[in-house]
Amino acid sequence: MITYQLEDYDQVVDDIQPLVLRNWKEVAAFQDDIHLAPDLTKYKTLYDAGMLFIMTARKDGVLIGYNIAYITENLQYSANKFAQQDVTYVTPECRGTRVALKLIKYTEDVLMSEHNVDTIIYHSNLNCDCTRLLSRLGYKPIETVCMKYVGKGE
């Protein structure tokens, strides 16, 4: 059975790390120069401040997906309460099974009903594009983000 839940940071942080690594390997750009290094202290600080939320999907207790979002202020639209998706991941073997759709819907429900969020922003990595799924849920493409690594490397 697949369940969806809002999880406590301290109870899920270790469980989620293998999937974070799988996600990075699958979609991250510039992997030779930009290394995976989550700032767990900052994540914990945001969680403790009531600004970070970790929603998960589990199949028979095993973590198969997660959706991390945080509440943020928008300087241009201060009358609205925004949530920004940090990262969403569903294991490849569970894609195409509605797990991602249900996880996103569950996230919406939590953010709207428990935290009065009225606007949610998702980004979709071109290496694992979920724009069609987000569009089916009523999200509208609003901008394109471009990235260039300008560091010197190692």
mmCIF file of C-alpha atoms in Angstrom:
data_model
loop_
_atom_site.group_PDB
_atom_site.id
_atom_site.type_symbol
_atom_site.label_atom_id
_atom_site.label_comp_id
_atom_site.label_asym_id
_atom_site.label_seq_id
_atom_site.Cartn_x
_atom_site.Cartn_y
_atom_site.Cartn_z
ATOM 1 C CA MET A 1 0.000 0.000 0.000
ATOM 2 C CA ILE A 2 1.237 3.492 -0.854
ATOM 3 C CA THR A 3 0.819 6.217 1.755
ATOM 4 C CA TYR A 4 1.433 9.963 1.633
ATOM 5 C CA GLN A 5 2.433 11.901 4.711
ATOM 6 C CA LEU A 6 4.038 15.032 6.077
ATOM 7 C CA GLU A 7 7.158 13.839 7.866
ATOM 8 C CA ASP A 8 9.222 15.124 10.742
ATOM 9 C CA TYR A 9 12.651 16.334 9.614
ATOM 10 C CA ASP A 10 14.611 14.382 12.236
ATOM 11 C CA GLN A 11 12.766 11.172 11.446
ATOM 12 C CA VAL A 12 13.203 11.333 7.664
ATOM 13 C CA VAL A 13 16.537 13.099 7.063
ATOM 14 C CA ASP A 14 18.650 9.936 7.070
ATOM 15 C CA ASP A 15 16.061 7.897 5.171
ATOM 16 C CA ILE A 16 15.872 10.448 2.374
ATOM 17 C CA GLN A 17 19.612 10.766 1.612
ATOM 18 C CA PRO A 18 19.914 7.756 -0.749
ATOM 19 C CA LEU A 19 17.067 9.136 -2.872
ATOM 20 C CA VAL A 20 18.628 12.620 -2.846
ATOM 21 C CA LEU A 21 21.784 11.093 -4.313
ATOM 22 C CA ARG A 22 19.794 9.123 -6.930
ATOM 23 C CA ASN A 23 17.958 12.310 -7.903
ATOM 24 C CA TRP A 24 21.197 14.299 -8.240
ATOM 25 C CA LYS A 25 22.809 11.612 -10.404
ATOM 26 C CA GLU A 26 19.741 11.531 -12.627
ATOM 27 C CA VAL A 27 19.118 15.231 -13.244
ATOM 28 C CA ALA A 28 21.888 17.532 -11.987
ATOM 29 C CA ALA A 29 23.750 19.665 -14.486
ATOM 30 C CA PHE A 30 27.499 20.296 -14.259
ATOM 31 C CA GLN A 31 28.061 17.313 -11.955
ATOM 32 C CA ASP A 32 31.828 17.507 -12.403
ATOM 33 C CA ASP A 33 31.848 21.077 -11.050
ATOM 34 C CA ILE A 34 28.766 21.424 -8.851
ATOM 35 C CA HIS A 35 28.789 18.705 -6.241
ATOM 36 C CA LEU A 36 25.867 17.517 -4.169
ATOM 37 C CA ALA A 37 26.269 19.003 -0.695
ATOM 38 C CA PRO A 38 22.898 19.607 1.006
ATOM 39 C CA ASP A 39 23.169 22.095 3.860
ATOM 40 C CA LEU A 40 21.320 19.994 6.421
ATOM 41 C CA THR A 41 21.795 22.676 9.087
ATOM 42 C CA LYS A 42 19.902 25.237 6.995
ATOM 43 C CA TYR A 43 17.198 22.707 6.113
ATOM 44 C CA LYS A 44 16.768 21.978 9.832
ATOM 45 C CA THR A 45 16.675 25.693 10.673
ATOM 46 C CA LEU A 46 13.908 26.281 8.114
ATOM 47 C CA TYR A 47 12.027 23.228 9.370
ATOM 48 C CA ASP A 48 12.269 24.380 12.989
ATOM 49 C CA ALA A 49 11.007 27.829 11.920
ATOM 50 C CA GLY A 50 7.899 26.223 10.401
ATOM 51 C CA MET A 51 8.940 27.166 6.864
ATOM 52 C CA LEU A 52 10.091 23.819 5.414
ATOM 53 C CA PHE A 53 7.857 20.837 4.733
ATOM 54 C CA ILE A 54 8.803 17.304 3.704
ATOM 55 C CA MET A 55 6.017 15.260 2.172
ATOM 56 C CA THR A 56 6.778 11.659 1.322
ATOM 57 C CA ALA A 57 5.361 8.676 -0.512
ATOM 58 C CA ARG A 58 6.023 5.260 1.010
ATOM 59 C CA LYS A 59 5.184 1.840 -0.324
ATOM 60 C CA ASP A 60 4.765 -0.618 2.530
ATOM 61 C CA GLY A 61 6.881 1.724 4.654
ATOM 62 C CA VAL A 62 9.706 2.066 2.128
ATOM 63 C CA LEU A 63 10.421 5.602 0.883
ATOM 64 C CA ILE A 64 9.668 5.837 -2.859
ATOM 65 C CA GLY A 65 9.338 9.602 -3.277
ATOM 66 C CA TYR A 66 9.513 12.957 -1.589
ATOM 67 C CA ASN A 67 8.505 16.542 -2.169
ATOM 68 C CA ILE A 68 10.273 19.268 -0.208
ATOM 69 C CA ALA A 69 8.765 22.741 -0.209
ATOM 70 C CA TYR A 70 9.315 25.913 1.758
ATOM 71 C CA ILE A 71 7.237 28.968 2.432
ATOM 72 C CA THR A 72 8.827 32.080 1.043
ATOM 73 C CA GLU A 73 8.075 35.759 0.791
ATOM 74 C CA ASN A 74 7.730 37.248 -2.650
ATOM 75 C CA LEU A 75 8.979 40.815 -2.745
ATOM 76 C CA GLN A 76 6.810 41.688 -5.747
ATOM 77 C CA TYR A 77 3.603 40.053 -4.506
ATOM 78 C CA SER A 78 3.645 40.573 -0.769
ATOM 79 C CA ALA A 79 -0.139 40.191 -0.404
ATOM 80 C CA ASN A 80 0.109 36.515 -1.334
ATOM 81 C CA LYS A 81 1.623 33.593 0.563
ATOM 82 C CA PHE A 82 3.977 31.591 -1.645
ATOM 83 C CA ALA A 83 5.460 28.131 -1.338
ATOM 84 C CA GLN A 84 8.415 27.152 -3.473
ATOM 85 C CA GLN A 85 9.217 23.558 -4.350
ATOM 86 C CA ASP A 86 12.795 22.762 -3.420
ATOM 87 C CA VAL A 87 12.981 19.280 -4.876
ATOM 88 C CA THR A 88 10.594 16.524 -5.901
ATOM 89 C CA TYR A 89 11.649 12.950 -6.609
ATOM 90 C CA VAL A 90 9.869 9.692 -7.296
ATOM 91 C CA THR A 91 11.900 6.557 -7.922
ATOM 92 C CA PRO A 92 11.963 5.571 -11.609
ATOM 93 C CA GLU A 93 10.193 2.275 -10.939
ATOM 94 C CA CYS A 94 7.227 4.178 -9.445
ATOM 95 C CA ARG A 95 6.858 6.735 -12.226
ATOM 96 C CA GLY A 96 3.805 6.470 -14.423
ATOM 97 C CA THR A 97 1.786 5.074 -11.516
ATOM 98 C CA ARG A 98 0.218 8.341 -10.298
ATOM 99 C CA VAL A 99 2.567 8.470 -7.273
ATOM 100 C CA ALA A 100 3.982 11.846 -8.360
ATOM 101 C CA LEU A 101 0.513 13.232 -9.076
ATOM 102 C CA LYS A 102 -0.810 12.141 -5.677
ATOM 103 C CA LEU A 103 2.305 13.423 -3.905
ATOM 104 C CA ILE A 104 1.937 16.853 -5.506
ATOM 105 C CA LYS A 105 -1.790 16.950 -4.687
ATOM 106 C CA TYR A 106 -1.050 15.936 -1.093
ATOM 107 C CA THR A 107 1.561 18.698 -0.887
ATOM 108 C CA GLU A 108 -0.977 21.228 -2.153
ATOM 109 C CA ASP A 109 -3.499 20.103 0.447
ATOM 110 C CA VAL A 110 -0.989 20.425 3.301
ATOM 111 C CA LEU A 111 0.310 23.828 2.201
ATOM 112 C CA MET A 112 -3.143 25.302 1.506
ATOM 113 C CA SER A 113 -5.140 23.908 4.408
ATOM 114 C CA GLU A 114 -2.538 23.963 7.171
ATOM 115 C CA HIS A 115 -0.371 26.937 6.152
ATOM 116 C CA ASN A 116 -2.682 29.230 4.139
ATOM 117 C CA VAL A 117 -0.458 29.180 1.058
ATOM 118 C CA ASP A 118 -2.271 30.527 -1.996
ATOM 119 C CA THR A 119 0.456 30.208 -4.648
ATOM 120 C CA ILE A 120 2.832 27.297 -5.254
ATOM 121 C CA ILE A 121 5.829 27.436 -7.579
ATOM 122 C CA TYR A 122 7.363 24.302 -9.089
ATOM 123 C CA HIS A 123 10.354 24.013 -11.364
ATOM 124 C CA SER A 124 10.836 21.109 -13.712
ATOM 125 C CA ASN A 125 14.294 19.845 -14.645
ATOM 126 C CA LEU A 126 14.615 19.237 -18.373
ATOM 127 C CA ASN A 127 16.447 15.960 -17.656
ATOM 128 C CA CYS A 128 13.282 14.597 -16.020
ATOM 129 C CA ASP A 129 10.586 16.937 -17.244
ATOM 130 C CA CYS A 130 7.314 16.892 -15.321
ATOM 131 C CA THR A 131 5.780 19.927 -17.056
ATOM 132 C CA ARG A 132 2.951 17.837 -18.554
ATOM 133 C CA LEU A 133 2.057 16.459 -15.132
ATOM 134 C CA LEU A 134 2.129 19.909 -13.560
ATOM 135 C CA SER A 135 0.015 21.301 -16.422
ATOM 136 C CA ARG A 136 -2.588 18.577 -15.824
ATOM 137 C CA LEU A 137 -2.752 19.793 -12.220
ATOM 138 C CA GLY A 138 -3.383 23.393 -13.302
ATOM 139 C CA TYR A 139 0.157 24.778 -13.144
ATOM 140 C CA LYS A 140 1.167 27.205 -15.898
ATOM 141 C CA PRO A 141 4.667 27.530 -17.366
ATOM 142 C CA ILE A 142 5.753 31.066 -16.472
ATOM 143 C CA GLU A 143 9.453 31.404 -17.217
ATOM 144 C CA THR A 144 12.584 29.665 -18.423
ATOM 145 C CA VAL A 145 15.610 29.324 -16.182
ATOM 146 C CA CYS A 146 19.081 29.077 -17.695
ATOM 147 C CA MET A 147 22.260 28.037 -15.924
ATOM 148 C CA LYS A 148 25.949 28.444 -16.672
ATOM 149 C CA TYR A 149 28.857 27.256 -14.550
ATOM 150 C CA VAL A 150 31.445 30.060 -14.421
ATOM 151 C CA GLY A 151 33.750 28.686 -11.740
ATOM 152 C CA LYS A 152 37.243 27.510 -12.411
ATOM 153 C CA GLY A 153 36.583 23.914 -11.443
ATOM 154 C CA GLU A 154 39.012 21.767 -9.550
#
